[in-house]
Structure formats: structure tokens, C-alpha cells
Tab-separated table of N, CA and C and ligand atoms in Angstrom:
chain	number	residue	atom	x	y	z
Y	73	ALA	N	-24.468	-22.192	-4.816
Y	73	ALA	CA	-24.333	-21.295	-3.648
Y	73	ALA	C	-25.349	-20.156	-3.742
Y	74	PRO	N	-25.901	-19.716	-2.610
Y	74	PRO	CA	-26.903	-18.650	-2.663
Y	74	PRO	C	-26.264	-17.283	-2.924
Y	75	MET	N	-27.087	-16.339	-3.362
Y	75	MET	CA	-26.623	-14.959	-3.585
Y	75	MET	C	-26.211	-14.364	-2.246
Y	76	GLU	N	-25.059	-13.812	-2.181
Y	76	GLU	CA	-24.590	-13.241	-0.917
Y	76	GLU	C	-23.742	-12.002	-1.167
Y	77	ARG	N	-23.422	-11.309	-0.081
Y	77	ARG	CA	-22.607	-10.091	-0.164
Y	77	ARG	C	-21.397	-10.213	0.753
Y	78	THR	N	-20.285	-9.627	0.315
Y	78	THR	CA	-19.083	-9.617	1.148
Y	78	THR	C	-18.472	-8.227	1.182
Y	79	PHE	N	-17.717	-7.972	2.257
Y	79	PHE	CA	-17.027	-6.696	2.385
Y	79	PHE	C	-15.574	-6.857	1.923
Y	80	ILE	N	-15.184	-6.016	0.976
Y	80	ILE	CA	-13.815	-6.013	0.440
Y	80	ILE	C	-13.255	-4.605	0.616
Y	81	ALA	N	-12.019	-4.506	1.113
Y	81	ALA	CA	-11.394	-3.185	1.243
Y	81	ALA	C	-10.000	-3.210	0.627
Y	82	ILE	N	-9.716	-2.192	-0.162
Y	82	ILE	CA	-8.346	-1.987	-0.634
Y	82	ILE	C	-7.681	-1.107	0.412
Y	83	LYS	N	-6.658	-1.646	1.048
Y	83	LYS	CA	-6.026	-0.976	2.174
Y	83	LYS	C	-5.118	0.158	1.660
Y	84	PRO	N	-4.618	1.013	2.577
Y	84	PRO	CA	-3.845	2.182	2.137
Y	84	PRO	C	-2.672	1.842	1.207
Y	85	ASP	N	-2.037	0.699	1.422
Y	85	ASP	CA	-0.915	0.313	0.546
Y	85	ASP	C	-1.399	0.034	-0.873
Y	86	GLY	N	-2.548	-0.607	-1.005
Y	86	GLY	CA	-3.102	-0.894	-2.333
Y	86	GLY	C	-3.495	0.371	-3.069
Y	87	VAL	N	-4.069	1.324	-2.317
Y	87	VAL	CA	-4.462	2.602	-2.926
Y	87	VAL	C	-3.199	3.345	-3.383
Y	88	GLN	N	-2.212	3.443	-2.486
Y	88	GLN	CA	-0.989	4.194	-2.808
Y	88	GLN	C	-0.212	3.568	-3.952
Y	89	ARG	N	-0.305	2.271	-4.097
Y	89	ARG	CA	0.455	1.598	-5.151
Y	89	ARG	C	-0.255	1.620	-6.498
Y	90	GLY	N	-1.436	2.171	-6.515
Y	90	GLY	CA	-2.121	2.344	-7.800
Y	90	GLY	C	-2.684	1.057	-8.385
Y	91	VAL	N	-3.115	0.144	-7.496
Y	91	VAL	CA	-3.654	-1.123	-8.003
Y	91	VAL	C	-5.155	-1.269	-7.750
Y	92	MET	N	-5.807	-0.138	-7.422
Y	92	MET	CA	-7.235	-0.289	-7.121
Y	92	MET	C	-8.042	-0.738	-8.334
Y	93	SER	N	-7.741	-0.206	-9.487
Y	93	SER	CA	-8.509	-0.604	-10.676
Y	93	SER	C	-8.230	-2.063	-11.031
Y	94	GLU	N	-7.000	-2.495	-10.850
Y	94	GLU	CA	-6.627	-3.898	-11.080
Y	94	GLU	C	-7.451	-4.827	-10.182
Y	95	ILE	N	-7.588	-4.431	-8.930
Y	95	ILE	CA	-8.331	-5.263	-7.975
Y	95	ILE	C	-9.821	-5.277	-8.324
Y	96	ILE	N	-10.366	-4.113	-8.606
Y	96	ILE	CA	-11.781	-4.036	-8.973
Y	96	ILE	C	-12.034	-4.861	-10.232
Y	97	THR	N	-11.125	-4.760	-11.184
Y	97	THR	CA	-11.260	-5.511	-12.440
Y	97	THR	C	-11.362	-7.014	-12.196
Y	98	ARG	N	-10.573	-7.520	-11.265
Y	98	ARG	CA	-10.588	-8.972	-11.024
Y	98	ARG	C	-11.939	-9.447	-10.490
Y	99	PHE	N	-12.528	-8.677	-9.583
Y	99	PHE	CA	-13.851	-9.035	-9.065
Y	99	PHE	C	-14.918	-8.856	-10.142
Y	100	GLU	N	-14.781	-7.804	-10.909
Y	100	GLU	CA	-15.760	-7.495	-11.955
Y	100	GLU	C	-15.735	-8.552	-13.061
Y	101	ARG	N	-14.538	-8.890	-13.519
Y	101	ARG	CA	-14.381	-9.875	-14.602
Y	101	ARG	C	-14.922	-11.237	-14.224
Y	102	LYS	N	-14.747	-11.603	-12.952
Y	102	LYS	CA	-15.242	-12.889	-12.471
Y	102	LYS	C	-16.752	-13.005	-12.653
Y	103	GLY	N	-17.431	-11.861	-12.534
Y	103	GLY	CA	-18.889	-11.873	-12.647
Y	103	GLY	C	-19.576	-11.405	-11.387
Y	104	PHE	N	-18.784	-10.937	-10.411
Y	104	PHE	CA	-19.388	-10.390	-9.202
Y	104	PHE	C	-19.861	-8.964	-9.464
Y	105	LYS	N	-20.815	-8.532	-8.644
Y	105	LYS	CA	-21.474	-7.242	-8.860
Y	105	LYS	C	-21.154	-6.277	-7.723
Y	106	LEU	N	-20.712	-5.094	-8.082
Y	106	LEU	CA	-20.391	-4.059	-7.092
Y	106	LEU	C	-21.681	-3.379	-6.656
Y	107	VAL	N	-21.971	-3.424	-5.360
Y	107	VAL	CA	-23.207	-2.811	-4.865
Y	107	VAL	C	-22.956	-1.677	-3.867
Y	108	GLY	N	-21.677	-1.457	-3.522
Y	108	GLY	CA	-21.329	-0.337	-2.640
Y	108	GLY	C	-19.854	-0.020	-2.791
Y	109	ILE	N	-19.522	1.270	-2.807
Y	109	ILE	CA	-18.105	1.658	-2.884
Y	109	ILE	C	-17.938	3.079	-2.362
Y	110	LYS	N	-16.885	3.291	-1.601
Y	110	LYS	CA	-16.534	4.649	-1.168
Y	110	LYS	C	-15.063	4.694	-0.766
Y	111	ILE	N	-14.537	5.913	-0.719
Y	111	ILE	CA	-13.163	6.098	-0.258
Y	111	ILE	C	-13.221	6.842	1.069
Y	112	MET	N	-12.434	6.401	2.021
Y	112	MET	CA	-12.412	7.074	3.325
Y	112	MET	C	-11.112	6.763	4.047
Y	113	ILE	N	-10.753	7.644	4.982
Y	113	ILE	CA	-9.634	7.362	5.877
Y	113	ILE	C	-10.234	6.970	7.216
Y	114	PRO	N	-10.179	5.683	7.548
Y	114	PRO	CA	-10.791	5.268	8.816
Y	114	PRO	C	-9.978	5.788	10.011
Y	115	SER	N	-10.667	6.168	11.068
Y	115	SER	CA	-9.957	6.563	12.293
Y	115	SER	C	-9.328	5.315	12.925
Y	116	LYS	N	-8.410	5.513	13.852
Y	116	LYS	CA	-7.810	4.371	14.553
Y	116	LYS	C	-8.871	3.582	15.304
Y	117	ASP	N	-9.800	4.320	15.896
Y	117	ASP	CA	-10.879	3.684	16.642
Y	117	ASP	C	-11.732	2.799	15.726
Y	118	PHE	N	-12.024	3.326	14.543
Y	118	PHE	CA	-12.818	2.581	13.564
Y	118	PHE	C	-12.049	1.341	13.097
Y	119	ALA	N	-10.749	1.525	12.819
Y	119	ALA	CA	-9.905	0.393	12.398
Y	119	ALA	C	-9.894	-0.682	13.484
Y	120	GLY	N	-9.856	-0.235	14.740
Y	120	GLY	CA	-9.888	-1.167	15.868
Y	120	GLY	C	-11.169	-1.984	15.893
Y	121	LYS	N	-12.277	-1.337	15.554
Y	121	LYS	CA	-13.559	-2.059	15.493
Y	121	LYS	C	-13.536	-3.082	14.365
Y	122	HIS	N	-13.001	-2.647	13.229
Y	122	HIS	CA	-12.954	-3.552	12.075
Y	122	HIS	C	-12.140	-4.806	12.392
Y	123	TYR	N	-11.026	-4.631	13.098
Y	123	TYR	CA	-10.132	-5.759	13.387
Y	123	TYR	C	-10.298	-6.284	14.813
Y	124	HIS	N	-11.476	-6.065	15.454
Y	124	HIS	CA	-11.641	-6.411	16.872
Y	124	HIS	C	-11.302	-7.872	17.196
Y	125	ASP	N	-11.510	-8.773	16.238
Y	125	ASP	CA	-11.197	-10.197	16.446
Y	125	ASP	C	-9.713	-10.432	16.735
Y	126	LEU	N	-8.876	-9.489	16.327
Y	126	LEU	CA	-7.419	-9.688	16.435
Y	126	LEU	C	-6.809	-8.906	17.603
Y	127	LYS	N	-7.683	-8.396	18.482
Y	127	LYS	CA	-7.263	-7.533	19.595
Y	127	LYS	C	-6.097	-8.095	20.406
Y	128	GLU	N	-6.070	-9.400	20.572
Y	128	GLU	CA	-5.032	-10.026	21.419
Y	128	GLU	C	-3.718	-10.286	20.668
Y	129	ARG	N	-3.718	-10.073	19.381
Y	129	ARG	CA	-2.507	-10.386	18.603
Y	129	ARG	C	-1.470	-9.271	18.735
Y	130	PRO	N	-0.178	-9.647	18.710
Y	130	PRO	CA	0.882	-8.645	18.901
Y	130	PRO	C	0.899	-7.562	17.817
Y	131	PHE	N	0.404	-7.884	16.627
Y	131	PHE	CA	0.451	-6.923	15.519
Y	131	PHE	C	-0.800	-6.039	15.443
Y	132	TYR	N	-1.730	-6.215	16.410
Y	132	TYR	CA	-3.023	-5.511	16.344
Y	132	TYR	C	-2.879	-3.992	16.247
Y	133	LYS	N	-2.061	-3.411	17.126
Y	133	LYS	CA	-1.940	-1.963	17.156
Y	133	LYS	C	-1.353	-1.418	15.850
Y	134	GLY	N	-0.293	-2.058	15.399
Y	134	GLY	CA	0.342	-1.661	14.139
Y	134	GLY	C	-0.604	-1.800	12.970
Y	135	LEU	N	-1.384	-2.865	13.001
Y	135	LEU	CA	-2.359	-3.130	11.940
Y	135	LEU	C	-3.424	-2.026	11.891
Y	136	CYS	N	-3.942	-1.655	13.060
Y	136	CYS	CA	-4.971	-0.611	13.135
Y	136	CYS	C	-4.389	0.747	12.735
Y	137	ASN	N	-3.181	1.039	13.194
Y	137	ASN	CA	-2.518	2.285	12.794
Y	137	ASN	C	-2.349	2.323	11.281
Y	138	PHE	N	-1.957	1.194	10.718
Y	138	PHE	CA	-1.742	1.160	9.273
Y	138	PHE	C	-3.048	1.371	8.507
Y	139	LEU	N	-4.118	0.692	8.932
Y	139	LEU	CA	-5.391	0.833	8.206
Y	139	LEU	C	-5.885	2.276	8.220
Y	140	SER	N	-5.559	2.995	9.294
Y	140	SER	CA	-6.025	4.380	9.388
Y	140	SER	C	-4.977	5.385	8.881
Y	141	SER	N	-3.931	4.902	8.243
Y	141	SER	CA	-2.838	5.780	7.809
Y	141	SER	C	-3.103	6.471	6.475
Y	142	GLY	N	-4.171	6.120	5.790
Y	142	GLY	CA	-4.445	6.727	4.490
Y	142	GLY	C	-5.761	6.231	3.943
Y	143	PRO	N	-6.076	6.656	2.720
Y	143	PRO	CA	-7.367	6.276	2.146
Y	143	PRO	C	-7.507	4.778	1.903
Y	144	VAL	N	-8.705	4.324	2.181
Y	144	VAL	CA	-9.111	2.926	1.973
Y	144	VAL	C	-10.297	2.950	1.009
Y	145	ILE	N	-10.337	2.011	0.074
Y	145	ILE	CA	-11.517	1.848	-0.778
Y	145	ILE	C	-12.366	0.738	-0.171
Y	146	ALA	N	-13.508	1.125	0.358
Y	146	ALA	CA	-14.419	0.167	0.976
Y	146	ALA	C	-15.471	-0.243	-0.052
Y	147	MET	N	-15.679	-1.549	-0.185
Y	147	MET	CA	-16.620	-2.032	-1.199
Y	147	MET	C	-17.476	-3.172	-0.676
Y	148	VAL	N	-18.646	-3.298	-1.278
Y	148	VAL	CA	-19.456	-4.492	-1.066
Y	148	VAL	C	-19.687	-5.130	-2.433
Y	149	TRP	N	-19.342	-6.402	-2.528
Y	149	TRP	CA	-19.523	-7.166	-3.764
Y	149	TRP	C	-20.561	-8.248	-3.535
Y	150	GLU	N	-21.371	-8.483	-4.567
Y	150	GLU	CA	-22.467	-9.440	-4.475
Y	150	GLU	C	-22.308	-10.531	-5.527
Y	151	GLY	N	-22.719	-11.729	-5.164
Y	151	GLY	CA	-22.717	-12.824	-6.134
Y	151	GLY	C	-22.853	-14.162	-5.450
Y	152	GLU	N	-23.083	-15.186	-6.228
Y	152	GLU	CA	-23.150	-16.530	-5.670
Y	152	GLU	C	-21.766	-16.925	-5.174
Y	153	GLY	N	-21.688	-17.266	-3.909
Y	153	GLY	CA	-20.429	-17.728	-3.328
Y	153	GLY	C	-19.358	-16.664	-3.208
Y	154	VAL	N	-19.749	-15.392	-3.241
Y	154	VAL	CA	-18.742	-14.315	-3.286
Y	154	VAL	C	-17.883	-14.235	-2.013
Y	155	ILE	N	-18.404	-14.669	-0.873
Y	155	ILE	CA	-17.612	-14.582	0.359
Y	155	ILE	C	-16.411	-15.521	0.247
Y	156	ARG	N	-16.681	-16.773	-0.018
Y	156	ARG	CA	-15.603	-17.759	-0.099
Y	156	ARG	C	-14.718	-17.530	-1.326
Y	157	TYR	N	-15.371	-17.275	-2.474
Y	157	TYR	CA	-14.568	-17.123	-3.691
Y	157	TYR	C	-13.769	-15.822	-3.692
Y	158	GLY	N	-14.329	-14.797	-3.037
Y	158	GLY	CA	-13.586	-13.543	-2.888
Y	158	GLY	C	-12.270	-13.783	-2.170
Y	159	ARG	N	-12.305	-14.621	-1.141
Y	159	ARG	CA	-11.086	-14.968	-0.401
Y	159	ARG	C	-10.105	-15.711	-1.307
Y	160	LYS	N	-10.641	-16.493	-2.223
Y	160	LYS	CA	-9.795	-17.205	-3.191
Y	160	LYS	C	-9.106	-16.232	-4.143
Y	161	LEU	N	-9.862	-15.271	-4.629
Y	161	LEU	CA	-9.283	-14.251	-5.517
Y	161	LEU	C	-8.187	-13.485	-4.780
Y	162	ILE	N	-8.398	-13.232	-3.494
Y	162	ILE	CA	-7.450	-12.464	-2.683
Y	162	ILE	C	-6.175	-13.270	-2.412
Y	163	GLY	N	-6.314	-14.535	-2.079
Y	163	GLY	CA	-5.150	-15.379	-1.778
Y	163	GLY	C	-4.821	-15.402	-0.297
Y	164	ALA	N	-3.835	-16.198	0.075
Y	164	ALA	CA	-3.464	-16.400	1.478
Y	164	ALA	C	-3.024	-15.089	2.132
Y	165	THR	N	-3.249	-15.004	3.441
Y	165	THR	CA	-2.921	-13.797	4.214
Y	165	THR	C	-1.477	-13.344	4.005
Y	166	ASP	N	-0.549	-14.291	4.049
Y	166	ASP	CA	0.868	-13.971	3.840
Y	166	ASP	C	1.196	-14.072	2.354
Y	167	PRO	N	1.491	-12.949	1.719
Y	167	PRO	CA	1.760	-12.972	0.262
Y	167	PRO	C	2.910	-13.893	-0.138
Y	168	GLN	N	3.766	-14.247	0.826
Y	168	GLN	CA	4.816	-15.229	0.535
Y	168	GLN	C	4.209	-16.605	0.253
Y	169	LYS	N	2.986	-16.794	0.771
Y	169	LYS	CA	2.326	-18.102	0.611
Y	169	LYS	C	1.161	-18.043	-0.365
Y	170	SER	N	0.787	-16.847	-0.800
Y	170	SER	CA	-0.329	-16.726	-1.746
Y	170	SER	C	0.097	-17.284	-3.100
Y	171	GLU	N	-0.811	-17.991	-3.739
Y	171	GLU	CA	-0.514	-18.541	-5.072
Y	171	GLU	C	-0.412	-17.423	-6.100
Y	172	PRO	N	0.466	-17.588	-7.089
Y	172	PRO	CA	0.431	-16.685	-8.240
Y	172	PRO	C	-0.966	-16.750	-8.867
Y	173	GLY	N	-1.419	-15.658	-9.379
Y	173	GLY	CA	-2.779	-15.634	-9.935
Y	173	GLY	C	-3.763	-15.025	-8.952
Y	174	THR	N	-3.406	-15.037	-7.663
Y	174	THR	CA	-4.253	-14.363	-6.683
Y	174	THR	C	-3.792	-12.901	-6.559
Y	175	ILE	N	-4.646	-12.080	-5.979
Y	175	ILE	CA	-4.331	-10.655	-5.844
Y	175	ILE	C	-3.075	-10.459	-4.993
Y	176	ARG	N	-3.044	-11.093	-3.830
Y	176	ARG	CA	-1.854	-10.941	-2.978
Y	176	ARG	C	-0.643	-11.642	-3.589
Y	177	GLY	N	-0.867	-12.780	-4.226
Y	177	GLY	CA	0.225	-13.502	-4.867
Y	177	GLY	C	0.867	-12.685	-5.976
Y	178	ASP	N	0.050	-11.985	-6.715
Y	178	ASP	CA	0.564	-11.222	-7.861
Y	178	ASP	C	1.056	-9.829	-7.483
Y	179	LEU	N	0.494	-9.246	-6.411
Y	179	LEU	CA	0.699	-7.815	-6.193
Y	179	LEU	C	1.320	-7.432	-4.847
Y	180	ALA	N	1.593	-8.402	-3.987
Y	180	ALA	CA	2.119	-8.043	-2.660
Y	180	ALA	C	3.240	-8.989	-2.246
Y	181	VAL	N	4.022	-8.554	-1.261
Y	181	VAL	CA	5.193	-9.314	-0.826
Y	181	VAL	C	5.162	-9.641	0.665
Y	182	SER	N	4.645	-8.726	1.492
Y	182	SER	CA	4.761	-8.964	2.935
Y	182	SER	C	3.408	-8.897	3.638
Y	183	VAL	N	3.298	-9.651	4.724
Y	183	VAL	CA	2.005	-9.866	5.390
Y	183	VAL	C	1.406	-8.571	5.936
Y	184	GLY	N	2.261	-7.672	6.401
Y	184	GLY	CA	1.757	-6.410	6.946
Y	184	GLY	C	1.401	-5.387	5.871
Y	185	ARG	N	1.664	-5.744	4.616
Y	185	ARG	CA	1.331	-4.875	3.468
Y	185	ARG	C	0.723	-5.734	2.369
Y	186	ASN	N	-0.381	-6.386	2.726
Y	186	ASN	CA	-0.978	-7.337	1.771
Y	186	ASN	C	-2.166	-6.760	0.998
Y	187	ILE	N	-2.280	-5.465	0.976
Y	187	ILE	CA	-3.083	-4.585	0.100
Y	187	ILE	C	-4.609	-4.717	0.104
Y	188	ILE	N	-5.137	-5.824	0.600
Y	188	ILE	CA	-6.589	-6.011	0.486
Y	188	ILE	C	-7.139	-6.780	1.678
Y	189	HIS	N	-8.374	-6.470	2.018
Y	189	HIS	CA	-9.116	-7.206	3.045
Y	189	HIS	C	-10.359	-7.826	2.418
Y	190	GLY	N	-10.715	-9.012	2.879
Y	190	GLY	CA	-11.987	-9.627	2.488
Y	190	GLY	C	-12.591	-10.365	3.661
Y	191	SER	N	-13.899	-10.250	3.822
Y	191	SER	CA	-14.585	-10.949	4.921
Y	191	SER	C	-14.290	-12.445	4.843
Y	192	ASP	N	-14.149	-13.076	6.034
Y	192	ASP	CA	-13.761	-14.488	6.040
Y	192	ASP	C	-14.930	-15.452	6.229
Y	193	GLY	N	-16.162	-14.951	6.300
Y	193	GLY	CA	-17.315	-15.848	6.440
Y	193	GLY	C	-18.598	-15.042	6.466
Y	194	PRO	N	-19.738	-15.730	6.433
Y	194	PRO	CA	-21.035	-15.042	6.385
Y	194	PRO	C	-21.269	-14.088	7.561
Y	195	GLU	N	-20.866	-14.497	8.760
Y	195	GLU	CA	-21.082	-13.643	9.942
Y	195	GLU	C	-20.240	-12.381	9.887
Y	196	THR	N	-18.932	-12.549	9.565
Y	196	THR	CA	-18.069	-11.369	9.496
Y	196	THR	C	-18.477	-10.479	8.328
Y	197	ALA	N	-18.938	-11.081	7.240
Y	197	ALA	CA	-19.388	-10.275	6.097
Y	197	ALA	C	-20.537	-9.365	6.530
Y	198	LYS	N	-21.478	-9.934	7.233
Y	198	LYS	CA	-22.634	-9.185	7.717
Y	198	LYS	C	-22.196	-8.059	8.654
Y	199	ASP	N	-21.341	-8.388	9.610
Y	199	ASP	CA	-20.872	-7.399	10.590
Y	199	ASP	C	-20.053	-6.296	9.923
Y	200	GLU	N	-19.163	-6.680	9.011
Y	200	GLU	CA	-18.283	-5.695	8.380
Y	200	GLU	C	-19.063	-4.773	7.441
Y	201	ILE	N	-20.014	-5.317	6.714
Y	201	ILE	CA	-20.844	-4.475	5.843
Y	201	ILE	C	-21.598	-3.457	6.700
Y	202	ALA	N	-22.133	-3.921	7.832
Y	202	ALA	CA	-22.882	-3.022	8.722
Y	202	ALA	C	-21.979	-1.961	9.350
Y	203	LEU	N	-20.720	-2.320	9.611
Y	203	LEU	CA	-19.785	-1.353	10.197
Y	203	LEU	C	-19.410	-0.266	9.180
Y	204	TRP	N	-19.183	-0.647	7.945
Y	204	TRP	CA	-18.627	0.284	6.956
Y	204	TRP	C	-19.680	1.029	6.143
Y	205	PHE	N	-20.878	0.450	6.019
Y	205	PHE	CA	-21.894	1.052	5.147
Y	205	PHE	C	-23.234	1.211	5.837
Y	206	LYS	N	-23.883	2.331	5.539
Y	206	LYS	CA	-25.279	2.484	5.911
Y	206	LYS	C	-26.104	1.722	4.867
Y	207	PRO	N	-27.251	1.176	5.274
Y	207	PRO	CA	-28.049	0.397	4.313
Y	207	PRO	C	-28.334	1.168	3.015
Y	208	GLU	N	-28.592	2.485	3.146
Y	208	GLU	CA	-28.940	3.267	1.955
Y	208	GLU	C	-27.739	3.541	1.042
Y	209	GLU	N	-26.550	3.194	1.488
Y	209	GLU	CA	-25.365	3.334	0.632
Y	209	GLU	C	-25.164	2.119	-0.275
Y	210	LEU	N	-25.967	1.091	-0.072
Y	210	LEU	CA	-25.857	-0.114	-0.902
Y	210	LEU	C	-26.990	-0.110	-1.918
Y	211	VAL	N	-26.665	-0.441	-3.147
Y	211	VAL	CA	-27.684	-0.395	-4.193
Y	211	VAL	C	-28.069	-1.803	-4.642
Y	212	THR	N	-29.338	-1.932	-4.968
Y	212	THR	CA	-29.830	-3.181	-5.521
Y	212	THR	C	-30.181	-2.913	-6.970
Y	213	TYR	N	-29.610	-3.663	-7.875
Y	213	TYR	CA	-29.901	-3.460	-9.297
Y	213	TYR	C	-29.630	-4.749	-10.055
Y	214	THR	N	-30.190	-4.823	-11.249
Y	214	THR	CA	-29.934	-5.973	-12.116
Y	214	THR	C	-28.879	-5.576	-13.121
Y	215	SER	N	-27.804	-6.330	-13.150
Y	215	SER	CA	-26.767	-6.087	-14.154
Y	215	SER	C	-27.198	-6.735	-15.458
Y	216	ASN	N	-26.923	-6.051	-16.556
Y	216	ASN	CA	-27.298	-6.570	-17.870
Y	216	ASN	C	-26.655	-7.932	-18.147
Y	217	ALA	N	-25.498	-8.172	-17.546
Y	217	ALA	CA	-24.759	-9.414	-17.816
Y	217	ALA	C	-25.276	-10.600	-17.008
Y	218	GLU	N	-26.139	-10.323	-16.028
Y	218	GLU	CA	-26.530	-11.367	-15.082
Y	218	GLU	C	-27.079	-12.618	-15.758
Y	219	LYS	N	-27.870	-12.410	-16.803
Y	219	LYS	CA	-28.475	-13.575	-17.464
Y	219	LYS	C	-27.437	-14.396	-18.219
Y	220	TRP	N	-26.233	-13.849	-18.381
Y	220	TRP	CA	-25.142	-14.580	-19.027
Y	220	TRP	C	-24.151	-15.139	-18.010
Y	221	ILE	N	-24.337	-14.756	-16.749
Y	221	ILE	CA	-23.440	-15.219	-15.689
Y	221	ILE	C	-24.083	-16.344	-14.888
Y	222	TYR	N	-25.438	-16.248	-14.747
Y	222	TYR	CA	-26.170	-17.259	-13.980
Y	222	TYR	C	-27.147	-17.989	-14.896
Y	223	GLU	N	-27.340	-19.254	-14.627
Y	223	GLU	CA	-28.299	-20.051	-15.394
Y	223	GLU	C	-29.731	-19.668	-15.073
B	376	DAT	P1	-6.793	-11.864	6.418
B	376	DAT	O1	-6.566	-10.403	6.090
B	376	DAT	O2	-6.224	-12.765	5.346
B	376	DAT	O3	-8.214	-12.166	6.758
B	376	DAT	P2	-6.249	-11.995	9.276
B	376	DAT	O4	-7.681	-11.672	9.471
B	376	DAT	O5	-5.713	-13.191	9.996
B	376	DAT	O6	-5.902	-12.191	7.715
B	376	DAT	O7	-5.331	-10.764	9.670
B	376	DAT	C1	-5.732	-9.456	9.309
B	376	DAT	C2	-4.534	-8.711	8.819
B	376	DAT	O8	-3.574	-8.620	9.865
B	376	DAT	C3	-3.785	-9.361	7.652
B	376	DAT	O9	-4.363	-9.085	6.403
B	376	DAT	C4	-2.431	-8.768	7.806
B	376	DAT	C5	-2.267	-8.623	9.312
B	376	DAT	N1	-1.548	-9.774	9.848
B	376	DAT	C6	-2.008	-11.034	9.985
B	376	DAT	N2	-1.084	-11.853	10.510
B	376	DAT	C7	0.007	-11.072	10.704
B	376	DAT	C8	1.304	-11.309	11.215
B	376	DAT	N3	1.684	-12.518	11.634
B	376	DAT	N4	2.174	-10.248	11.249
B	376	DAT	C9	1.808	-9.029	10.836
B	376	DAT	N5	0.588	-8.736	10.351
B	376	DAT	C10	-0.293	-9.744	10.288
B	377	MG	MG1	-9.382	-11.587	8.359
């Protein structure tokens, strides 16, 4: 898989529950590289933009209100296959259906409080990174471990 970037956010429930380091650790241990990170409280309008694909869903308003209810850790992670594999690390949308071993499977119980967001494909990754980060907020660097992670 080619080198790619994905947008990952720890939602207000994940921040409040004190699992941000646990989540970062899982991406880091896998071998993915953190290239952007910040903490912010998104406005409702901003949350609406982030979730615009779900505008017609009955839970849209509640979802946007929730995302803007407290601090969010916004991140960009880089690596081969990170978009698809990031979703694997996160687990199914409904934590009742997420496998044990996944972030939602291990750390969450209900769909409206599933603690983390991850881009679902190359297009959304591109759009979400552009929405949350200015280009100069993302860093390009070589990790010392890279030669031990990639052939
Ligand atoms: P994901 O976050 O796994 O990409 P999604 O994009 O379909 O899932 O939905 C975005 C978020 O909306 C999801 O993380 C939690 C919330 N959500 C999804 N389906 C829901 C439902 N049936 N009831 C309440 N909230 C829901
Ligand atoms: Mg989604």
C-alpha cells in the first residue's frame, strides 16, 4: 500500500475519559507516524462541516452538538495503508459490534459515545485533513524507526 495520511480525532468523550494516550499509543505502536496534532473545541458549525455526509440522518444534530461539547484531539497519522488500517484499529461504528482488541471494542459501549473518529477513505481523508489542519500545521520528517518498519 502507498504512503498515505488519515484524519483521526479523539472525540470529547474519549478526552474526558482519559484514554487519549491509550489511543495514541495504539497508532504509534503499530508503526504509524504522527504528523499533526492539536486540541480544540470545534464550533457546532465546524462539527456540521465535518459530518456533512450525515446531514440527513436523524442523529446528525445530536452528533454535531456532541462533537462541539468539549475538547477534541485532532490528529493526522501517516503510514502505508493507514486509512484502511486505522479504521481496523478503531473498530466498528457501534461498540456493541466492535471486536475486542479494537479501540471501540475495548474502550466504548454505545454508538453515540464511541470516543474516536477516523476517515473512511482516501477522499474523506483528504477533505477532513484540509478542514481541520492548515498545511503548515503538518510536519514532514523521517522517524528513526522507519527503516525497521518498512522494507
Ligand atoms: P464512523 O464514525 O464509524 O465513521 P459514521 O460515519 O457512520 O461512523 O457515523 C459518524 C458518527 O455518528 C459515529 O461515530 C457515531 C454517530 N452515529 C452513527 N450511527 C449512529 C446511530 N445509529 N445512532 C446514533 N449515533 C450514530
Ligand atoms: Mg464516518
